[in-house]
GROMACS .gro file of N, CA and C in nm:
model
  510
    1MET      N    1   4.447   1.924   4.028
    1MET     CA    2   4.438   1.960   3.889
    1MET      C    3   4.534   1.878   3.803
    2THR      N    4   4.652   1.848   3.855
    2THR     CA    5   4.747   1.768   3.778
    2THR      C    6   4.696   1.627   3.756
    3ARG      N    7   4.613   1.581   3.846
    3ARG     CA    8   4.558   1.447   3.830
    3ARG      C    9   4.471   1.437   3.704
    4TYR      N   10   4.391   1.538   3.674
    4TYR     CA   11   4.305   1.536   3.556
    4TYR      C   12   4.382   1.558   3.426
    5THR      N   13   4.482   1.643   3.429
    5THR     CA   14   4.559   1.668   3.307
    5THR      C   15   4.649   1.551   3.272
    6SER      N   16   4.693   1.476   3.370
    6SER     CA   17   4.776   1.360   3.340
    6SER      C   18   4.695   1.248   3.274
    7GLN      N   19   4.565   1.242   3.300
    7GLN     CA   20   4.479   1.142   3.235
    7GLN      C   21   4.434   1.187   3.096
    8LEU      N   22   4.441   1.315   3.070
    8LEU     CA   23   4.400   1.369   2.941
    8LEU      C   24   4.500   1.333   2.831
    9PHE      N   25   4.628   1.328   2.862
    9PHE     CA   26   4.730   1.297   2.761
    9PHE      C   27   4.713   1.158   2.700
   10PRO      N   28   4.697   1.050   2.778
   10PRO     CA   29   4.675   0.918   2.716
   10PRO      C   30   4.547   0.913   2.632
   11PHE      N   31   4.442   0.980   2.677
   11PHE     CA   32   4.317   0.983   2.602
   11PHE      C   33   4.337   1.052   2.467
   12THR      N   34   4.406   1.164   2.464
   12THR     CA   35   4.435   1.236   2.341
   12THR      C   36   4.523   1.153   2.249
   13LEU      N   37   4.619   1.084   2.306
   13LEU     CA   38   4.707   0.999   2.228
   13LEU      C   39   4.630   0.884   2.162
   14ILE      N   40   4.538   0.824   2.233
   14ILE     CA   41   4.456   0.715   2.179
   14ILE      C   42   4.367   0.766   2.066
   15ILE      N   43   4.303   0.880   2.086
   15ILE     CA   44   4.216   0.938   1.982
   15ILE      C   45   4.297   0.969   1.857
   16THR      N   46   4.415   1.026   1.874
   16THR     CA   47   4.501   1.057   1.760
   16THR      C   48   4.543   0.931   1.687
   17PHE      N   49   4.578   0.827   1.760
   17PHE     CA   50   4.618   0.700   1.702
   17PHE      C   51   4.503   0.638   1.621
   18VAL      N   52   4.382   0.640   1.675
   18VAL     CA   53   4.265   0.586   1.605
   18VAL      C   54   4.239   0.666   1.477
   19PHE      N   55   4.251   0.797   1.484
   19PHE     CA   56   4.230   0.882   1.367
   19PHE      C   57   4.331   0.850   1.257
   20ILE      N   58   4.456   0.830   1.292
   20ILE     CA   59   4.560   0.798   1.193
   20ILE      C   60   4.531   0.663   1.128
   21ILE      N   61   4.492   0.565   1.205
   21ILE     CA   62   4.460   0.432   1.149
   21ILE      C   63   4.339   0.442   1.056
   22PHE      N   64   4.235   0.512   1.099
   22PHE     CA   65   4.115   0.528   1.018
   22PHE      C   66   4.147   0.598   0.885
   23THR      N   67   4.227   0.702   0.890
   23THR     CA   68   4.265   0.775   0.769
   23THR      C   69   4.346   0.687   0.674
   24SER      N   70   4.437   0.608   0.727
   24SER     CA   71   4.518   0.522   0.640
   24SER      C   72   4.435   0.411   0.578
   25ILE      N   73   4.335   0.360   0.648
   25ILE     CA   74   4.248   0.257   0.592
   25ILE      C   75   4.165   0.314   0.478
   26ILE      N   76   4.110   0.431   0.497
   26ILE     CA   77   4.028   0.493   0.393
   26ILE      C   78   4.111   0.527   0.270
   27SER      N   79   4.231   0.580   0.290
   27SER     CA   80   4.314   0.617   0.175
   27SER      C   81   4.365   0.494   0.100
   28ALA      N   82   4.375   0.381   0.165
   28ALA     CA   83   4.423   0.259   0.100
   28ALA      C   84   4.311   0.185   0.026
   29ALA      N   85   4.186   0.223   0.052
   29ALA     CA   86   4.074   0.154  -0.012
   29ALA      C   87   4.076   0.181  -0.162
   30GLU      N   88   4.052   0.077  -0.238
   30GLU     CA   89   4.051   0.088  -0.384
   30GLU      C   90   3.916   0.143  -0.428
   31ILE      N   91   3.920   0.246  -0.510
   31ILE     CA   92   3.798   0.305  -0.560
   31ILE      C   93   3.770   0.244  -0.697
   32THR      N   94   3.655   0.182  -0.711
   32THR     CA   95   3.619   0.121  -0.838
   32THR      C   96   3.489   0.184  -0.888
   33SER      N   97   3.469   0.175  -1.017
   33SER     CA   98   3.349   0.229  -1.077
   33SER      C   99   3.232   0.138  -1.044
   34ASN      N  100   3.129   0.196  -0.989
   34ASN     CA  101   3.008   0.118  -0.963
   34ASN      C  102   2.891   0.183  -1.037
   35CYS      N  103   2.921   0.233  -1.154
   35CYS     CA  104   2.821   0.297  -1.237
   35CYS      C  105   2.719   0.193  -1.282
   36THR      N  106   2.595   0.219  -1.256
   36THR     CA  107   2.491   0.124  -1.293
   36THR      C  108   2.393   0.184  -1.394
   37ILE      N  109   2.441   0.278  -1.472
   37ILE     CA  110   2.356   0.341  -1.572
   37ILE      C  111   2.398   0.293  -1.710
   38GLU      N  112   2.300   0.263  -1.792
   38GLU     CA  113   2.325   0.224  -1.931
   38GLU      C  114   2.268   0.332  -2.021
   39GLY      N  115   2.347   0.378  -2.117
   39GLY     CA  116   2.299   0.476  -2.213
   39GLY      C  117   2.234   0.406  -2.331
   40TYR      N  118   2.138   0.472  -2.392
   40TYR     CA  119   2.059   0.408  -2.497
   40TYR      C  120   2.018   0.514  -2.600
   41VAL      N  121   2.032   0.480  -2.727
   41VAL     CA  122   1.987   0.567  -2.836
   41VAL      C  123   1.910   0.480  -2.935
   42GLU      N  124   1.798   0.532  -2.982
   42GLU     CA  125   1.718   0.456  -3.078
   42GLU      C  126   1.685   0.546  -3.197
   43PHE      N  127   1.700   0.490  -3.316
   43PHE     CA  128   1.669   0.562  -3.439
   43PHE      C  129   1.551   0.493  -3.507
   44PHE      N  130   1.450   0.572  -3.545
   44PHE     CA  131   1.329   0.518  -3.606
   44PHE      C  132   1.327   0.550  -3.756
   45PRO      N  133   1.285   0.454  -3.840
   45PRO     CA  134   1.287   0.477  -3.985
   45PRO      C  135   1.192   0.588  -4.030
   46GLU      N  136   1.089   0.616  -3.953
   46GLU     CA  137   0.993   0.720  -3.992
   46GLU      C  138   1.054   0.859  -3.987
   47TYR      N  139   1.164   0.875  -3.915
   47TYR     CA  140   1.220   1.008  -3.893
   47TYR      C  141   1.349   1.034  -3.970
   48ASN      N  142   1.378   0.956  -4.073
   48ASN     CA  143   1.493   0.984  -4.158
   48ASN      C  144   1.464   0.935  -4.299
   49LYS      N  145   1.522   1.001  -4.397
   49LYS     CA  146   1.488   0.971  -4.537
   49LYS      C  147   1.545   0.840  -4.589
   50ASP      N  148   1.640   0.780  -4.517
   50ASP     CA  149   1.697   0.652  -4.560
   50ASP      C  150   1.628   0.531  -4.497
   51SER      N  151   1.525   0.554  -4.419
   51SER     CA  152   1.456   0.447  -4.346
   51SER      C  153   1.552   0.365  -4.262
   52LEU      N  154   1.650   0.433  -4.205
   52LEU     CA  155   1.749   0.368  -4.119
   52LEU      C  156   1.690   0.350  -3.980
   53SER      N  157   1.699   0.230  -3.928
   53SER     CA  158   1.654   0.207  -3.791
   53SER      C  159   1.764   0.135  -3.716
   54GLY      N  160   1.773   0.165  -3.587
   54GLY     CA  161   1.878   0.100  -3.509
   54GLY      C  162   1.880   0.143  -3.365
   55VAL      N  163   1.966   0.074  -3.292
   55VAL     CA  164   1.982   0.097  -3.149
   55VAL      C  165   2.131   0.098  -3.117
   56ILE      N  166   2.173   0.190  -3.032
   56ILE     CA  167   2.309   0.192  -2.981
   56ILE      C  168   2.301   0.188  -2.830
   57THR      N  169   2.378   0.100  -2.768
   57THR     CA  170   2.383   0.094  -2.622
   57THR      C  171   2.525   0.128  -2.576
   58PHE      N  172   2.530   0.194  -2.461
   58PHE     CA  173   2.657   0.234  -2.399
   58PHE      C  174   2.655   0.182  -2.256
   59ARG      N  175   2.761   0.113  -2.216
   59ARG     CA  176   2.768   0.060  -2.080
   59ARG      C  177   2.908   0.081  -2.025
   60GLU      N  178   2.917   0.145  -1.908
   60GLU     CA  179   3.047   0.163  -1.843
   60GLU      C  180   3.085   0.032  -1.777
   61GLU      N  181   3.200  -0.020  -1.814
   61GLU     CA  182   3.243  -0.152  -1.768
   61GLU      C  183   3.321  -0.141  -1.638
   62PRO      N  184   3.285  -0.219  -1.536
   62PRO     CA  185   3.355  -0.212  -1.407
   62PRO      C  186   3.500  -0.257  -1.415
   63GLU      N  187   3.532  -0.347  -1.506
   63GLU     CA  188   3.670  -0.396  -1.514
   63GLU      C  189   3.759  -0.305  -1.599
   64GLU      N  190   3.702  -0.211  -1.671
   64GLU     CA  191   3.778  -0.118  -1.755
   64GLU      C  192   3.753   0.023  -1.705
   65GLU      N  193   3.852   0.083  -1.639
   65GLU     CA  194   3.835   0.215  -1.579
   65GLU      C  195   3.820   0.322  -1.688
   66PHE      N  196   3.714   0.400  -1.677
   66PHE     CA  197   3.682   0.509  -1.769
   66PHE      C  198   3.672   0.462  -1.914
   67LYS      N  199   3.616   0.344  -1.933
   67LYS     CA  200   3.592   0.292  -2.067
   67LYS      C  201   3.444   0.256  -2.076
   68VAL      N  202   3.387   0.281  -2.191
   68VAL     CA  203   3.247   0.251  -2.216
   68VAL      C  204   3.241   0.154  -2.332
   69SER      N  205   3.170   0.042  -2.314
   69SER     CA  206   3.150  -0.049  -2.426
   69SER      C  207   3.033   0.002  -2.509
   70VAL      N  208   3.050  -0.005  -2.640
   70VAL     CA  209   2.950   0.046  -2.733
   70VAL      C  210   2.906  -0.069  -2.822
   71ASP      N  211   2.777  -0.083  -2.838
   71ASP     CA  212   2.724  -0.186  -2.925
   71ASP      C  213   2.609  -0.127  -3.005
   72GLY      N  214   2.603  -0.158  -3.131
   72GLY     CA  215   2.497  -0.104  -3.214
   72GLY      C  216   2.447  -0.207  -3.312
   73ILE      N  217   2.321  -0.196  -3.346
   73ILE     CA  218   2.263  -0.280  -3.449
   73ILE      C  219   2.175  -0.189  -3.536
   74PHE      N  220   2.197  -0.193  -3.665
   74PHE     CA  221   2.124  -0.107  -3.757
   74PHE      C  222   2.079  -0.187  -3.878
   75THR      N  223   1.975  -0.139  -3.941
   75THR     CA  224   1.927  -0.196  -4.066
   75THR      C  225   1.855  -0.087  -4.144
   76THR      N  226   1.833  -0.114  -4.271
   76THR     CA  227   1.756  -0.024  -4.356
   76THR      C  228   1.636  -0.100  -4.408
   77ASP      N  229   1.556  -0.034  -4.491
   77ASP     CA  230   1.438  -0.102  -4.544
   77ASP      C  231   1.474  -0.217  -4.638
   78ILE      N  232   1.598  -0.221  -4.689
   78ILE     CA  233   1.641  -0.334  -4.772
   78ILE      C  234   1.728  -0.432  -4.693
   79GLY      N  235   1.732  -0.415  -4.563
   79GLY     CA  236   1.808  -0.506  -4.478
   79GLY      C  237   1.944  -0.450  -4.441
   80ILE      N  238   2.025  -0.536  -4.386
   80ILE     CA  239   2.156  -0.494  -4.337
   80ILE      C  240   2.251  -0.457  -4.451
   81ASP      N  241   2.225  -0.507  -4.571
   81ASP     CA  242   2.309  -0.473  -4.686
   81ASP      C  243   2.301  -0.325  -4.721
   82GLY      N  244   2.198  -0.257  -4.676
   82GLY     CA  245   2.184  -0.115  -4.703
   82GLY      C  246   2.282  -0.029  -4.625
   83ILE      N  247   2.349  -0.086  -4.527
   83ILE     CA  248   2.447  -0.011  -4.449
   83ILE      C  249   2.578   0.005  -4.526
   84LYS      N  250   2.607  -0.091  -4.615
   84LYS     CA  251   2.730  -0.086  -4.695
   84LYS      C  252   2.697  -0.041  -4.837
   85ASN      N  253   2.794   0.022  -4.901
   85ASN     CA  254   2.776   0.057  -5.042
   85ASN      C  255   2.826  -0.058  -5.130
   86GLU      N  256   2.829  -0.038  -5.261
   86GLU     CA  257   2.867  -0.144  -5.354
   86GLU      C  258   3.012  -0.190  -5.334
   87ASP      N  259   3.097  -0.101  -5.285
   87ASP     CA  260   3.239  -0.133  -5.262
   87ASP      C  261   3.261  -0.209  -5.131
   88GLY      N  262   3.157  -0.225  -5.053
   88GLY     CA  263   3.171  -0.293  -4.924
   88GLY      C  264   3.209  -0.200  -4.810
   89ASN      N  265   3.219  -0.071  -4.838
   89ASN     CA  266   3.251   0.027  -4.733
   89ASN      C  267   3.124   0.073  -4.663
   90LEU      N  268   3.140   0.124  -4.543
   90LEU     CA  269   3.025   0.173  -4.468
   90LEU      C  270   2.967   0.296  -4.535
   91ARG      N  271   2.835   0.299  -4.548
   91ARG     CA  272   2.766   0.411  -4.610
   91ARG      C  273   2.741   0.524  -4.510
   92TYR      N  274   2.731   0.487  -4.381
   92TYR     CA  275   2.695   0.584  -4.278
   92TYR      C  276   2.809   0.609  -4.182
   93LYS      N  277   2.800   0.722  -4.116
   93LYS     CA  278   2.897   0.760  -4.014
   93LYS      C  279   2.818   0.802  -3.890
   94ALA      N  280   2.862   0.756  -3.773
   94ALA     CA  281   2.797   0.792  -3.646
   94ALA      C  282   2.892   0.880  -3.566
   95GLU      N  283   2.843   0.996  -3.522
   95GLU     CA  284   2.926   1.090  -3.447
   95GLU      C  285   2.854   1.133  -3.321
   96LEU      N  286   2.934   1.156  -3.217
   96LEU     CA  287   2.881   1.201  -3.088
   96LEU      C  288   2.909   1.350  -3.072
   97TYR      N  289   2.806   1.427  -3.037
   97TYR     CA  290   2.818   1.571  -3.017
   97TYR      C  291   2.766   1.608  -2.879
   98ASP      N  292   2.819   1.718  -2.823
   98ASP     CA  293   2.766   1.766  -2.696
   98ASP      C  294   2.647   1.859  -2.723
   99GLU      N  295   2.592   1.915  -2.615
   99GLU     CA  296   2.473   1.999  -2.627
   99GLU      C  297   2.499   2.130  -2.703
  100ASN      N  298   2.626   2.168  -2.721
  100ASN     CA  299   2.661   2.289  -2.796
  100ASN      C  300   2.703   2.258  -2.939
  101GLU      N  301   2.671   2.137  -2.987
  101GLU     CA  302   2.704   2.092  -3.123
  101GLU      C  303   2.854   2.083  -3.148
  102VAL      N  304   2.932   2.058  -3.043
  102VAL     CA  305   3.076   2.039  -3.056
  102VAL      C  306   3.103   1.889  -3.072
  103PHE      N  307   3.178   1.852  -3.176
  103PHE     CA  308   3.211   1.713  -3.203
  103PHE      C  309   3.293   1.655  -3.088
  104LEU      N  310   3.254   1.536  -3.039
  104LEU     CA  311   3.325   1.471  -2.930
  104LEU      C  312   3.395   1.343  -2.973
  105TYR      N  313   3.327   1.259  -3.051
  105TYR     CA  314   3.382   1.125  -3.077
  105TYR      C  315   3.321   1.065  -3.203
  106ASP      N  316   3.401   0.990  -3.276
  106ASP     CA  317   3.353   0.917  -3.392
  106ASP      C  318   3.317   0.775  -3.348
  107LEU      N  319   3.190   0.741  -3.357
  107LEU     CA  320   3.140   0.611  -3.312
  107LEU      C  321   3.122   0.511  -3.427
  108THR      N  322   3.163   0.547  -3.547
  108THR     CA  323   3.132   0.468  -3.666
  108THR      C  324   3.175   0.322  -3.654
  109ASN      N  325   3.300   0.297  -3.623
  109ASN     CA  326   3.348   0.159  -3.617
  109ASN      C  327   3.277   0.079  -3.510
  110SER      N  328   3.262   0.137  -3.391
  110SER     CA  329   3.197   0.064  -3.282
  110SER      C  330   3.052   0.032  -3.314
  111VAL      N  331   2.984   0.121  -3.382
  111VAL     CA  332   2.841   0.103  -3.407
  111VAL      C  333   2.814   0.019  -3.532
  112PHE      N  334   2.869   0.058  -3.645
  112PHE     CA  335   2.831  -0.007  -3.771
  112PHE      C  336   2.906  -0.136  -3.799
  113ASN      N  337   3.028  -0.150  -3.752
  113ASN     CA  338   3.095  -0.280  -3.769
  113ASN      C  339   3.023  -0.388  -3.692
  114ASN      N  340   2.976  -0.355  -3.572
  114ASN     CA  341   2.897  -0.452  -3.496
  114ASN      C  342   2.768  -0.485  -3.569
  115ALA      N  343   2.708  -0.388  -3.632
  115ALA     CA  344   2.583  -0.411  -3.704
  115ALA      C  345   2.604  -0.505  -3.823
  116ILE      N  346   2.715  -0.489  -3.892
  116ILE     CA  347   2.744  -0.574  -4.008
  116ILE      C  348   2.777  -0.716  -3.966
  117GLU      N  349   2.854  -0.730  -3.858
  117GLU     CA  350   2.894  -0.863  -3.812
  117GLU      C  351   2.779  -0.938  -3.746
  118LEU      N  352   2.678  -0.868  -3.699
  118LEU     CA  353   2.561  -0.922  -3.629
  118LEU      C  354   2.597  -0.981  -3.493
  119VAL      N  355   2.696  -1.065  -3.486
  119VAL     CA  356   2.739  -1.121  -3.357
  119VAL      C  357   2.885  -1.084  -3.338
  120THR      N  358   2.915  -1.010  -3.231
  120THR     CA  359   3.051  -0.966  -3.204
  120THR      C  360   3.093  -1.022  -3.070
  121PHE      N  361   3.200  -1.098  -3.070
  121PHE     CA  362   3.249  -1.155  -2.945
  121PHE      C  363   3.351  -1.065  -2.878
  122GLU      N  364   3.406  -0.970  -2.951
  122GLU     CA  365   3.505  -0.880  -2.895
  122GLU      C  366   3.438  -0.745  -2.867
  123LYS      N  367   3.443  -0.701  -2.740
  123LYS     CA  368   3.381  -0.575  -2.704
  123LYS      C  369   3.461  -0.459  -2.761
  124GLN      N  370   3.389  -0.355  -2.801
  124GLN     CA  371   3.452  -0.235  -2.853
  124GLN      C  372   3.438  -0.127  -2.746
  125TYR      N  373   3.551  -0.065  -2.709
  125TYR     CA  374   3.552   0.035  -2.604
  125TYR      C  375   3.585   0.172  -2.660
  126ILE      N  376   3.528   0.274  -2.597
  126ILE     CA  377   3.563   0.412  -2.626
  126ILE      C  378   3.599   0.480  -2.494
  127ASP      N  379   3.681   0.583  -2.503
  127ASP     CA  380   3.727   0.654  -2.384
  127ASP      C  381   3.627   0.762  -2.344
  128LEU      N  382   3.513   0.720  -2.294
  128LEU     CA  383   3.409   0.812  -2.248
  128LEU      C  384   3.357   0.763  -2.114
  129GLN      N  385   3.270   0.842  -2.053
  129GLN     CA  386   3.210   0.805  -1.925
  129GLN      C  387   3.059   0.817  -1.933
  130ILE      N  388   2.992   0.733  -1.856
  130ILE     CA  389   2.848   0.745  -1.841
  130ILE      C  390   2.817   0.813  -1.708
  131CYS      N  391   2.884   0.771  -1.603
  131CYS     CA  392   2.868   0.833  -1.472
  131CYS      C  393   2.980   0.935  -1.453
  132GLY      N  394   2.954   1.036  -1.378
  132GLY     CA  395   3.058   1.136  -1.350
  132GLY      C  396   3.032   1.266  -1.422
  133SER      N  397   3.126   1.357  -1.410
  133SER     CA  398   3.109   1.492  -1.464
  133SER      C  399   3.114   1.496  -1.617
  134ASP      N  400   3.179   1.400  -1.680
  134ASP     CA  401   3.188   1.397  -1.826
  134ASP      C  402   3.093   1.294  -1.887
  135SER      N  403   2.975   1.283  -1.832
  135SER     CA  404   2.878   1.183  -1.875
  135SER      C  405   2.831   1.208  -2.018
  136ILE      N  406   2.807   1.099  -2.091
  136ILE     CA  407   2.755   1.111  -2.227
  136ILE      C  408   2.603   1.111  -2.230
  137ILE      N  409   2.539   1.091  -2.116
  137ILE     CA  410   2.393   1.098  -2.109
  137ILE      C  411   2.351   1.239  -2.150
  138ASN      N  412   2.250   1.250  -2.233
  138ASN     CA  413   2.196   1.375  -2.288
  138ASN      C  414   2.282   1.434  -2.400
  139LYS      N  415   2.387   1.364  -2.441
  139LYS     CA  416   2.463   1.406  -2.559
  139LYS      C  417   2.388   1.354  -2.682
  140VAL      N  418   2.427   1.400  -2.800
  140VAL     CA  419   2.353   1.368  -2.922
  140VAL      C  420   2.438   1.283  -3.016
  141VAL      N  421   2.379   1.177  -3.070
  141VAL     CA  422   2.442   1.096  -3.173
  141VAL      C  423   2.380   1.136  -3.307
  142VAL      N  424   2.466   1.169  -3.402
  142VAL     CA  425   2.422   1.210  -3.535
  142VAL      C  426   2.470   1.106  -3.636
  143ILE      N  427   2.378   1.060  -3.720
  143ILE     CA  428   2.411   0.967  -3.828
  143ILE      C  429   2.419   1.049  -3.957
  144LYS      N  430   2.530   1.032  -4.029
  144LYS     CA  431   2.551   1.106  -4.153
  144LYS      C  432   2.577   1.010  -4.268
  145ARG      N  433   2.535   1.054  -4.388
  145ARG     CA  434   2.567   0.983  -4.511
  145ARG      C  435   2.622   1.086  -4.608
  146ASP      N  436   2.744   1.063  -4.655
  146ASP     CA  437   2.812   1.157  -4.745
  146ASP      C  438   2.818   1.298  -4.687
  147GLY      N  439   2.841   1.308  -4.556
  147GLY     CA  440   2.853   1.437  -4.489
  147GLY      C  441   2.722   1.504  -4.454
  148GLU      N  442   2.611   1.449  -4.501
  148GLU     CA  443   2.479   1.507  -4.475
  148GLU      C  444   2.413   1.435  -4.358
  149GLU      N  445   2.354   1.512  -4.268
  149GLU     CA  446   2.286   1.453  -4.152
  149GLU      C  447   2.160   1.380  -4.196
  150ILE      N  448   2.150   1.254  -4.154
  150ILE     CA  449   2.034   1.171  -4.186
  150ILE      C  450   1.942   1.160  -4.066
  151ALA      N  451   2.001   1.141  -3.949
  151ALA     CA  452   1.922   1.123  -3.827
  151ALA      C  453   2.002   1.171  -3.707
  152ARG      N  454   1.930   1.205  -3.601
  152ARG     CA  455   1.995   1.243  -3.475
  152ARG      C  456   1.904   1.199  -3.360
  153ALA      N  457   1.968   1.162  -3.251
  153ALA     CA  458   1.893   1.121  -3.132
  153ALA      C  459   1.979   1.146  -3.009
  154GLU      N  460   1.913   1.171  -2.899
  154GLU     CA  461   1.981   1.198  -2.773
  154GLU      C  462   2.003   1.069  -2.695
  155ILE      N  463   2.119   1.059  -2.630
  155ILE     CA  464   2.147   0.943  -2.544
  155ILE      C  465   2.072   0.963  -2.414
  156TYR      N  466   1.996   0.866  -2.374
  156TYR     CA  467   1.926   0.877  -2.247
  156TYR      C  468   1.954   0.756  -2.159
  157LYS      N  469   1.924   0.774  -2.034
  157LYS     CA  470   1.945   0.669  -1.934
  157LYS      C  471   1.837   0.564  -1.953
  158LEU      N  472   1.881   0.442  -1.981
  158LEU     CA  473   1.786   0.334  -2.006
  158LEU      C  474   1.742   0.267  -1.877
  159LEU      N  475   1.838   0.219  -1.800
  159LEU     CA  476   1.804   0.142  -1.682
  159LEU      C  477   1.924   0.133  -1.590
  160ASP      N  478   1.900   0.086  -1.472
  160ASP     CA  479   2.009   0.055  -1.380
  160ASP      C  480   2.029  -0.095  -1.382
  161TYR      N  481   2.152  -0.137  -1.375
  161TYR     CA  482   2.183  -0.278  -1.367
  161TYR      C  483   2.286  -0.296  -1.257
  162THR      N  484   2.302  -0.417  -1.211
  162THR     CA  485   2.404  -0.446  -1.112
  162THR      C  486   2.501  -0.545  -1.172
  163TYR      N  487   2.617  -0.553  -1.114
  163TYR     CA  488   2.721  -0.639  -1.169
  163TYR      C  489   2.768  -0.737  -1.063
  164SER      N  490   2.783  -0.861  -1.104
  164SER     CA  491   2.836  -0.965  -1.018
  164SER      C  492   2.943  -1.039  -1.097
  165ASP      N  493   3.062  -1.053  -1.042
  165ASP     CA  494   3.171  -1.119  -1.114
  165ASP      C  495   3.136  -1.263  -1.151
  166GLU      N  496   3.062  -1.329  -1.065
  166GLU     CA  497   3.030  -1.470  -1.090
  166GLU      C  498   2.922  -1.486  -1.196
  167GLU      N  499   2.825  -1.396  -1.198
  167GLU     CA  500   2.709  -1.416  -1.282
  167GLU      C  501   2.699  -1.320  -1.400
  168GLY      N  502   2.781  -1.218  -1.404
  168GLY     CA  503   2.771  -1.119  -1.511
  168GLY      C  504   2.663  -1.018  -1.478
  169TYR      N  505   2.611  -0.950  -1.581
  169TYR     CA  506   2.507  -0.849  -1.561
  169TYR      C  507   2.373  -0.917  -1.541
  170TYR      N  508   2.296  -0.866  -1.449
  170TYR     CA  509   2.161  -0.918  -1.429
  170TYR      C  510   2.071  -0.808  -1.381
   0.00000   0.00000   0.00000
C-alpha cells in the first residue's frame, strides 16, 4: 500500500504545479475590447416639422477603452446652413435618453459640429459603451430645438465589423 501512496504525491504535486501556471497565465492575459457592433440612428425629414434629416453612428474603438466614437451628418431642406441660426450657433441639440426617459448624455457637439465641418479628422469620443451591460443599443436619441422635441429615434445595431491594426476597419 505504501508503494501506491508514494507515487500519488509526485502526481498531485505536478497537477498542482500545472494548475498554478495555468492560472497565472490566464490572469496575466490582457483583456481588450473586441466589440464588433456599430450603433446607428437615422432621422427622416418626413417625421419632423423642421425637415431635418441625418445619421449618427456610434463605434466602440478598440484602442480607447470604454470610449465610443460618435459621428453625425445632418441637413435641412435649405441645406446645412439650416443647422445654425443667424448668430452662427447651433439651432439643434441632440440628447441621449434611456428606455425610462432618463437623460444620459448630451451628444450635441459630437453630432452637429461634425455635420457643420463636413469633414472631421479628429475623432470625437464619449464615455459610453456599445457592448456590455451599459450598452447604448436600444437607447433613444432626441433632437430638440429651443427645448422642444423635433425628432426622436432609437439606436439600433447596424452591422458587425472586424478590426485589423494594419488595415483599419473592413
